[in-house]
CSV table of C-alpha atoms in Angstrom, one decimal:
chain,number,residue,atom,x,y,z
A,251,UNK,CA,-7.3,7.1,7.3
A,252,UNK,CA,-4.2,7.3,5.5
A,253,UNK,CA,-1.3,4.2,6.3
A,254,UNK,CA,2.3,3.4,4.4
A,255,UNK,CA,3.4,0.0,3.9
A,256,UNK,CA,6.9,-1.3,2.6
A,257,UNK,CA,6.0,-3.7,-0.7
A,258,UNK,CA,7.1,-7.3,-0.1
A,259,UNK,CA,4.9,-8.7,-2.9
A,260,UNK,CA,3.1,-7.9,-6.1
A,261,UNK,CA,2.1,-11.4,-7.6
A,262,UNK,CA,0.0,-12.8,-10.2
A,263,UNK,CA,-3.7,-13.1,-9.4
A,264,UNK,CA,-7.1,-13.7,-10.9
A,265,UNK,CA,-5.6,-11.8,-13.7
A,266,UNK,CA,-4.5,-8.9,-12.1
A,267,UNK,CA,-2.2,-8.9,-9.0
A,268,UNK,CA,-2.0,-9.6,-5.0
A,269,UNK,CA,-0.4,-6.6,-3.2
A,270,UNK,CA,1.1,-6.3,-0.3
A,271,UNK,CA,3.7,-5.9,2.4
A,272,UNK,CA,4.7,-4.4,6.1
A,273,UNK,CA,2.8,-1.6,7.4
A,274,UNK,CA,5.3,0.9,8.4
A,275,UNK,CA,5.3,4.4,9.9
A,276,UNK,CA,7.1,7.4,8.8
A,277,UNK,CA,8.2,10.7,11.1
A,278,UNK,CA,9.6,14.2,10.1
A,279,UNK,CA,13.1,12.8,9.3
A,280,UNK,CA,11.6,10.7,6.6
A,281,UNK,CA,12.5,7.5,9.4
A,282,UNK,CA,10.7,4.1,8.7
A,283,UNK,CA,9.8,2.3,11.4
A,284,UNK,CA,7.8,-1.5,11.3
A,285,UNK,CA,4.1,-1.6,13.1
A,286,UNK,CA,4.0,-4.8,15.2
A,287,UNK,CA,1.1,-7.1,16.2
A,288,UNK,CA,0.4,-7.8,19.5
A,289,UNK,CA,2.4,-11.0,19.2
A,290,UNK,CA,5.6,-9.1,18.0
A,291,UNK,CA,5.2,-10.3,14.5
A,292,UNK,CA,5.3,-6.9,11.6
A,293,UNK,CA,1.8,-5.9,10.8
A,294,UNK,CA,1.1,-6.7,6.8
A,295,UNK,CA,-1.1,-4.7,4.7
A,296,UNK,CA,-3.2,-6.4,1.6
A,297,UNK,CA,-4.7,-3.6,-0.6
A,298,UNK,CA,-8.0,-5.3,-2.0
A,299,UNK,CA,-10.1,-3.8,-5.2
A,300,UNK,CA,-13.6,-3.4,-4.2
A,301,UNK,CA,-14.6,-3.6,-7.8
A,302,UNK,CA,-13.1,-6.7,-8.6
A,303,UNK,CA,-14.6,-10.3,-8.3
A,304,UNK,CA,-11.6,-11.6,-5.7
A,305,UNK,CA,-10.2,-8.3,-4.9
A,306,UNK,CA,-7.5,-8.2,-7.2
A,307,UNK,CA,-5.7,-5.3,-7.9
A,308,UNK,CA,-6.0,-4.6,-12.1
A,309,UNK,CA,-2.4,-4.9,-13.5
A,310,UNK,CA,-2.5,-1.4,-15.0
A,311,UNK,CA,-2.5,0.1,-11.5
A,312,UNK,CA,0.0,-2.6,-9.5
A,313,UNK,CA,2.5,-2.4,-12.4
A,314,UNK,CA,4.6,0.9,-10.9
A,315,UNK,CA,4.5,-0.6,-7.7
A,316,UNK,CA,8.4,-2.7,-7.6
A,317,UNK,CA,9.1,-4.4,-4.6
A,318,UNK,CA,10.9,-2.3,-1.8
A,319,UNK,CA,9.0,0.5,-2.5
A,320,UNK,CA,6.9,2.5,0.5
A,321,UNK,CA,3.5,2.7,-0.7
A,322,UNK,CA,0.9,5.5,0.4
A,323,UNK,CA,-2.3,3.9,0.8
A,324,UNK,CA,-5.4,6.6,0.5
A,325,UNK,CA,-8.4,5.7,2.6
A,326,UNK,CA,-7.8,2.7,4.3
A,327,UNK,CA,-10.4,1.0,5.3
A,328,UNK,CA,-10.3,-2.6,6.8
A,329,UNK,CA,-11.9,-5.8,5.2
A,330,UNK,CA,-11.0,-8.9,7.1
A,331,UNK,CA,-12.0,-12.2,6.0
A,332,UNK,CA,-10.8,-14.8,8.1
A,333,UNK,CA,-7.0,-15.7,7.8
A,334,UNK,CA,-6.8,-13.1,4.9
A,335,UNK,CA,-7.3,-10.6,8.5
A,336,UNK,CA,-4.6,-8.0,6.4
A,337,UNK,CA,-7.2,-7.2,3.7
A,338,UNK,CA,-8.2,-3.3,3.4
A,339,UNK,CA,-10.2,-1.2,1.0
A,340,UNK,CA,-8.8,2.0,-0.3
A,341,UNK,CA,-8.9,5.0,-2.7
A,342,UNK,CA,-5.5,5.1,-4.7
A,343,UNK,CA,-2.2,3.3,-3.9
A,344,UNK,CA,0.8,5.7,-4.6
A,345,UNK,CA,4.5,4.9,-4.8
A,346,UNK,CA,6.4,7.7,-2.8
A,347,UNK,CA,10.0,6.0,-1.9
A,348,UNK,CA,12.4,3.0,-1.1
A,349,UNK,CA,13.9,1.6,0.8
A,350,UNK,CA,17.9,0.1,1.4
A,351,UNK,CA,17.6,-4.0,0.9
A,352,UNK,CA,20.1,-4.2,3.4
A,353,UNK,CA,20.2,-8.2,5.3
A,354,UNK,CA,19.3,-6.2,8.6
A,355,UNK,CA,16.2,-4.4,7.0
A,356,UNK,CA,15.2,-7.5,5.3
A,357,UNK,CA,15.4,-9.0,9.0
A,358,UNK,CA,13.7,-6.5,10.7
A,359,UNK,CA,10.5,-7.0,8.3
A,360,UNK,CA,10.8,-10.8,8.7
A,361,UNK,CA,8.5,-12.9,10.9
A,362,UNK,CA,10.0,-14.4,13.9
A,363,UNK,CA,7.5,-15.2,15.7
A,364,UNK,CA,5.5,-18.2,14.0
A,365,UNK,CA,7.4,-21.4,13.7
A,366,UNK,CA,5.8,-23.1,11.2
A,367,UNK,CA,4.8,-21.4,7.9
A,368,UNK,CA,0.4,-20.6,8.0
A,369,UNK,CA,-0.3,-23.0,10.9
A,370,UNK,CA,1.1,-26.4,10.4
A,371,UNK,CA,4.3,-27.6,8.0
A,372,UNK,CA,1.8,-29.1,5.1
A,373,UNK,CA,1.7,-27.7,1.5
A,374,UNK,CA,-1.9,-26.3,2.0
A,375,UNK,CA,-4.7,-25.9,4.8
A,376,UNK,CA,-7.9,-26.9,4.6
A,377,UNK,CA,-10.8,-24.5,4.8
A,378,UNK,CA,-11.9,-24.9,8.4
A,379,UNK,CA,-8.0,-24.2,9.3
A,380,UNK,CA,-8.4,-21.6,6.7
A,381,UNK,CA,-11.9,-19.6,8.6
A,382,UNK,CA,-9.9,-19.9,12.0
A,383,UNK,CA,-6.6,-18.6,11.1
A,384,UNK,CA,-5.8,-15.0,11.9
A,385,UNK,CA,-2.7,-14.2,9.2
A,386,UNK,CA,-2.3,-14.9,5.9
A,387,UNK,CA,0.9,-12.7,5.1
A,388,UNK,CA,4.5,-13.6,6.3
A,389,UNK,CA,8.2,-13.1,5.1
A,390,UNK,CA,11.2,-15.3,6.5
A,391,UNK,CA,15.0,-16.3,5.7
A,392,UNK,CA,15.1,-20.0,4.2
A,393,UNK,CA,18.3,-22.0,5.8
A,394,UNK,CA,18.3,-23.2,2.4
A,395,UNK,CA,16.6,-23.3,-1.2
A,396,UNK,CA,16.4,-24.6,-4.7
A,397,UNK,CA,14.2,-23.4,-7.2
A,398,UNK,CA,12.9,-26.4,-10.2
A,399,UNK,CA,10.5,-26.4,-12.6
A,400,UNK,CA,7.0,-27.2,-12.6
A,401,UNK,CA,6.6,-30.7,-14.2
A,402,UNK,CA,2.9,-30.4,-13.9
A,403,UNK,CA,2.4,-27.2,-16.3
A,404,UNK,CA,2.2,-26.6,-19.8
A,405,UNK,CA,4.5,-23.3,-19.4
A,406,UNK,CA,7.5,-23.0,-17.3
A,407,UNK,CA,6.9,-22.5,-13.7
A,408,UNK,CA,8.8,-22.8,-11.0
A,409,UNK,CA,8.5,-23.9,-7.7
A,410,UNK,CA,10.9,-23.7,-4.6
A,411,UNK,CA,11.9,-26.4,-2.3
A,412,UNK,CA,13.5,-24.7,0.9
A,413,UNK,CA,14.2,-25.3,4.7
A,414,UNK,CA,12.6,-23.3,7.7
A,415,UNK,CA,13.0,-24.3,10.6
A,416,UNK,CA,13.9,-27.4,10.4
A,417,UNK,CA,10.8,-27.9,8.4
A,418,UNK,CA,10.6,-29.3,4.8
A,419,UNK,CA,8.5,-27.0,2.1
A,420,UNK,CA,7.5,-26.8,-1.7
A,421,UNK,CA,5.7,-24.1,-2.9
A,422,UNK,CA,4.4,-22.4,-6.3
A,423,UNK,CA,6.5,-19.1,-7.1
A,424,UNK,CA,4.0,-16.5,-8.5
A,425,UNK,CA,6.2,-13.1,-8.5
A,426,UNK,CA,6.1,-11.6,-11.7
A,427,UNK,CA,9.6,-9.9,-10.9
A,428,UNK,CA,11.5,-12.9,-10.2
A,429,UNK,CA,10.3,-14.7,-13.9
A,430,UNK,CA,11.7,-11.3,-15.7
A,431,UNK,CA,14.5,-11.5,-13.7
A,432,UNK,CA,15.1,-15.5,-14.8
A,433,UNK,CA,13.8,-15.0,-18.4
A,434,UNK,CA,17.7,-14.3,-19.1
A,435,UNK,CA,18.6,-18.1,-18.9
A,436,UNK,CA,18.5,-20.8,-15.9
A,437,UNK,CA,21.6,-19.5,-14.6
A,438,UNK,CA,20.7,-16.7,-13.0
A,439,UNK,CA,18.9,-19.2,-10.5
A,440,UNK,CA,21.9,-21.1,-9.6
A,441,UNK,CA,23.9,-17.5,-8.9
A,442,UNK,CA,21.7,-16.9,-5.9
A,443,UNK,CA,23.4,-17.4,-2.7
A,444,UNK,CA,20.8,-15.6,-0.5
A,445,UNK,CA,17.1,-15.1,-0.6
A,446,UNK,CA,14.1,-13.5,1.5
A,447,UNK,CA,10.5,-15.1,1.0
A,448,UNK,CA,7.3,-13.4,1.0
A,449,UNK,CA,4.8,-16.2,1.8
A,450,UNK,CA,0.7,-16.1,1.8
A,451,UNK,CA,-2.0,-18.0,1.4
A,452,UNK,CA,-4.0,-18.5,-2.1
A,453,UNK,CA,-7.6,-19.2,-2.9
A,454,UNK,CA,-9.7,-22.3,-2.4
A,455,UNK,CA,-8.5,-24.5,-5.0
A,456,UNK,CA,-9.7,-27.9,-5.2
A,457,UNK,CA,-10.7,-28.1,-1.8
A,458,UNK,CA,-7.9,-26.7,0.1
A,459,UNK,CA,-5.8,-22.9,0.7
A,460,UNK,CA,-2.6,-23.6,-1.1
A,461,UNK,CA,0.7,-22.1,0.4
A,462,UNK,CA,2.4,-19.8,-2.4
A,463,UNK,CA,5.9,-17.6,-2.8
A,464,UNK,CA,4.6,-14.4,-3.4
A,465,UNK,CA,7.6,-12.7,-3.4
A,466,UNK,CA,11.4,-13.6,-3.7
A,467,UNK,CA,13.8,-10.6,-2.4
A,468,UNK,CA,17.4,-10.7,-2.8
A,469,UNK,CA,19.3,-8.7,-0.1
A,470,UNK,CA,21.7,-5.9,-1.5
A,471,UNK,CA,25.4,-7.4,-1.4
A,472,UNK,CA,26.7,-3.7,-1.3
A,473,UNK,CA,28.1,-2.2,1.9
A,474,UNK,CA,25.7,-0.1,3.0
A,475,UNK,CA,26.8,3.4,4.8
A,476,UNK,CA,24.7,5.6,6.8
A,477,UNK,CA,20.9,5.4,8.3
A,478,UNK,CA,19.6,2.2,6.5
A,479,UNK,CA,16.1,3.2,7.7
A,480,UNK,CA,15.9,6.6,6.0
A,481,UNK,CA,12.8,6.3,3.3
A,482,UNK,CA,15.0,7.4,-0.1
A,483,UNK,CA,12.1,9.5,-1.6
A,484,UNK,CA,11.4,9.3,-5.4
A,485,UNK,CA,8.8,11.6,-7.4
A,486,UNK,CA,5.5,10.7,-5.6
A,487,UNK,CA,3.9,8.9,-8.7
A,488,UNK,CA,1.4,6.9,-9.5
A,489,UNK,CA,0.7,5.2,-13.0
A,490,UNK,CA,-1.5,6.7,-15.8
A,491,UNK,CA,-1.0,4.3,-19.2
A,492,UNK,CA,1.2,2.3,-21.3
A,493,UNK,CA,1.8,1.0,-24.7
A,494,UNK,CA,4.2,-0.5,-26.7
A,495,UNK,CA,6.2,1.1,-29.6
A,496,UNK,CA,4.3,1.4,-33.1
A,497,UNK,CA,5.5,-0.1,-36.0
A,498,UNK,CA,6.9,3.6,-37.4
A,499,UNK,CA,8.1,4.4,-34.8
A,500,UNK,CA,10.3,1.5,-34.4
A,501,UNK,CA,11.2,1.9,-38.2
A,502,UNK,CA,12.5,5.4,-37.6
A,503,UNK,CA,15.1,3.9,-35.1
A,504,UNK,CA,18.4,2.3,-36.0
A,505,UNK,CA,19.0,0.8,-32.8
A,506,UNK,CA,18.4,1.0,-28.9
A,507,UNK,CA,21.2,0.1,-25.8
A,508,UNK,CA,20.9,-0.2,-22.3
A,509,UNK,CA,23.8,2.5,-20.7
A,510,UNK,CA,24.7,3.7,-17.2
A,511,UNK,CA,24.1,7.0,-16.3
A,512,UNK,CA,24.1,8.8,-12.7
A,513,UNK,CA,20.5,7.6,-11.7
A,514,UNK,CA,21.3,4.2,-12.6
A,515,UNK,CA,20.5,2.4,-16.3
A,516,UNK,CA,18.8,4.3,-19.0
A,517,UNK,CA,17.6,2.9,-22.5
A,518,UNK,CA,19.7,4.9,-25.3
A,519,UNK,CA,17.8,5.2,-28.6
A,520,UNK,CA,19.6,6.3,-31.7
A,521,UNK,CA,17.3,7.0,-34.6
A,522,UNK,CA,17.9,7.3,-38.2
A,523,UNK,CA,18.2,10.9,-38.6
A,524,UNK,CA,21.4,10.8,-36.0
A,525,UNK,CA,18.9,11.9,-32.9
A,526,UNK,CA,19.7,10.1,-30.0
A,527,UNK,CA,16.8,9.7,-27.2
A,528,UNK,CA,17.6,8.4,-23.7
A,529,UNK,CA,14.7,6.8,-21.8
A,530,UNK,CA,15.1,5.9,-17.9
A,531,UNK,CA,14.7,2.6,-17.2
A,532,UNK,CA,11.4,1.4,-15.3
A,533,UNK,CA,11.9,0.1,-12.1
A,534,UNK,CA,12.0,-3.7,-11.7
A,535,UNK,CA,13.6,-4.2,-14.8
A,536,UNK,CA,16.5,-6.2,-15.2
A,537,UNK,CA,19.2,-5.5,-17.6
A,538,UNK,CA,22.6,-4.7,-17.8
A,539,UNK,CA,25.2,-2.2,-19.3
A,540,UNK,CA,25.4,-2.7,-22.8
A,541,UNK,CA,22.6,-4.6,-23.3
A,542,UNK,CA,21.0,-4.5,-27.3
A,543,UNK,CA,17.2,-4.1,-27.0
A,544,UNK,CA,14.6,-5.7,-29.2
A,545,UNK,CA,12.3,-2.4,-29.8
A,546,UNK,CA,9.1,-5.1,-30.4
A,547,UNK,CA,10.0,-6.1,-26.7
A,548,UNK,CA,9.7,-2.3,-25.3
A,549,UNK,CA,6.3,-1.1,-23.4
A,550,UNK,CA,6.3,3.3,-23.0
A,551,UNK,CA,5.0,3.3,-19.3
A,552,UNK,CA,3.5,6.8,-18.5
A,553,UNK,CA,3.5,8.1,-15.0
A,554,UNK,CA,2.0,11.2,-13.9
A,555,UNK,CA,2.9,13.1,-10.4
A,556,UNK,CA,1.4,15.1,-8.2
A,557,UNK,CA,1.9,18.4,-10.8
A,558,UNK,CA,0.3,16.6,-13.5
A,559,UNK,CA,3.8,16.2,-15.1
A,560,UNK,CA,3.9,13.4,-17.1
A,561,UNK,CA,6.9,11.3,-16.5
A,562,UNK,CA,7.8,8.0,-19.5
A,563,UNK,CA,9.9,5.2,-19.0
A,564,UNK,CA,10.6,2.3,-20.6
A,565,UNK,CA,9.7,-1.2,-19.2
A,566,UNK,CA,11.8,-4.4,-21.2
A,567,UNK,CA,10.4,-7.4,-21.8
A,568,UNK,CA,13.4,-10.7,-22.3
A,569,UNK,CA,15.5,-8.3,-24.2
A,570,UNK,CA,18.6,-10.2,-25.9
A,571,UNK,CA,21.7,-9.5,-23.9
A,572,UNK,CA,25.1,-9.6,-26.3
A,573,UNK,CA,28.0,-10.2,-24.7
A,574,UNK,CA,31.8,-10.1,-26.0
A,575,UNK,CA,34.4,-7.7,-26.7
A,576,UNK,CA,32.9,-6.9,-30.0
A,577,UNK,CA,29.7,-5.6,-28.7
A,578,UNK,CA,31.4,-3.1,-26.0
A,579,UNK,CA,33.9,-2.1,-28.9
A,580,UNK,CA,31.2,-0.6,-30.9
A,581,UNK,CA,29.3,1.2,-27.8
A,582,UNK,CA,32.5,2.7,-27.2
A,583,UNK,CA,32.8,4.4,-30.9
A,584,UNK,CA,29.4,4.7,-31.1
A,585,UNK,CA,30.0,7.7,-27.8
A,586,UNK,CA,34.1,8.2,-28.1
A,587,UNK,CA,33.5,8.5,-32.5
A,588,UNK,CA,34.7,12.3,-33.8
């Protein structure tokens, strides 16, 4: 059996990564709409690796996954294992739309139902709460948040102090997508006004299930026209390889610049001989207009879809962001010059 599932999380884990999100179905007019448990709480969908020690998805594979992206789940076949009730085997995992992060879609995927976050308002559960529980998997809308460091590790981490329901929590942030996104400087944190939460539950770890933020989704601030539950399809594509730039290849090139185009942001790379190449961006990549990009800091993702075309991108890694008249001077000659 085939299923779909919107992605609400793609963290770290075990070395590879935790997917997972709403199970969703799709009619003839491309139309999402959200499966519900019994208790009227969306139905979440954990894709588990059968060849892996903990069921982790391998990195390679969960990489072209970004979050708010419908996922087509080949072979589903379910795995349970007490509170982690959403775990499922399957064949191949492929990415075949998106979907509009408008506040009301965020709602509708939310959980509404459960009051307290995984059973009681604590930081973890123990593992007799653990074998009885029957979800794992949950997103909501903090009343409020602050994110701070993690004085207890040797890199930066972050955790997230927020308020649910009248309720008090701090949990570990584990979402790959939001430490690109803050890797630009701590002031991106304090800019957000308004966050959605994907919550689970982690491994035994000294003694107990710890409660984690799998996912941290910020809600479009666009206004959003037309059917906000029409699935936007996208190439149906699913990863093949990457690799990052070789050392002549990056000496052929004189520079590289992030630039709008009509599809969004592309990477425009001007080489020596006065070629220019323009490489879309991958998605989940943060950047900006104008941005200057370290070439070291660049990974060539290769996609392949369902033609055997292949299709590259490029994926940046804390590229340096110059701002300033100056910079957006020269951008301009560099495409208005004679």
């Amino acid at each position: 059996m085939d299923k779909h599932f919107i992605c609400l999380a793609n963290s770290y884990k075990c070395g590879g990564r935790c997917v997972a999100g709403v199970e969703v179905t799709i009619d003839r007019e491309e139309q999402w709409k959200v499966v519900k448990n019994e208790d009227g709480s969306p139905k979440w969908i954990r894709p588990i690796d059968s060849n892996t020690e903990y069921g982790e998805v391998p990195e390679d594979e969960a990489r072209h996954i970004p979050m708010l992206f419908v996922v087509k789940l080949i072979d589903v076949r379910p795995c349970p294992h007490q509170s982690h009730s959403e775990d499922v085997f399957y064949h191949q995992m492929i990415a075949i739309g998106s979907i509009i992060s408008s506040p009301e879609t965020l709602q509708n995927l939310s959980d509404l139902v459960h009051p307290e976050i995984f059973y009681t308002t604590e930081l973890a559960i123990s593992p007799e709460t653990y074998a009885q529980g029957n979800y794992s998997l949950m997103m909501i809308h903090p009343d409020s948040f602050q994110f701070h460091e993690d004085p207890t590790k040797d890199r930066a981490k972050y955790r997230i102090t927020f308020k649910y329901n009248e309720a008090l929590y701090d949990f570990s942030v584990t979402d790959p997508s939001f430490y690109e996104m803050i890797s630009s400087g701590q002031n991106v944190i304090d800019q957000l006004k308004d966050i959605y939460l994907t919550l689970s539950i982690g491994l035994v770890y000294e003694g107990r299930h710890h409660k984690l933020v799998a996912g941290v989704i910020i809600p479009s601030s666009r206004n959003i026209e037309g059917d906000k539950y029409v699935v936007i399809k996208q190439e149906a594509i699913c990863f093949k390889t990457s690799r990052m730039l070789s050392y002549k290849e990056r000496r052929s090139c004189k520079c590289a610049f992030v630039v709008p185009t009509q599809k969004g942001l592309a990477v425009c790379v001007k080489k020596k001989s006065g070629q220019e190449l323009f490489f879309e961006l991958d998605e989940g990549c943060i950047a900006e207009p104008w941005q200057s990009v370290n070439l070291k800091r660049v990974r060539i993702m290769v996609y392949q879809d369902y033609f055997g075309n292949e299709i590259r991108k490029l994926c940046l890694f804390k590229c340096t962001f110059r701002q300033g008249i100056i910079q957006k001077l020269k951008r301009f000659l560099l495409f208005n010059r004679d």
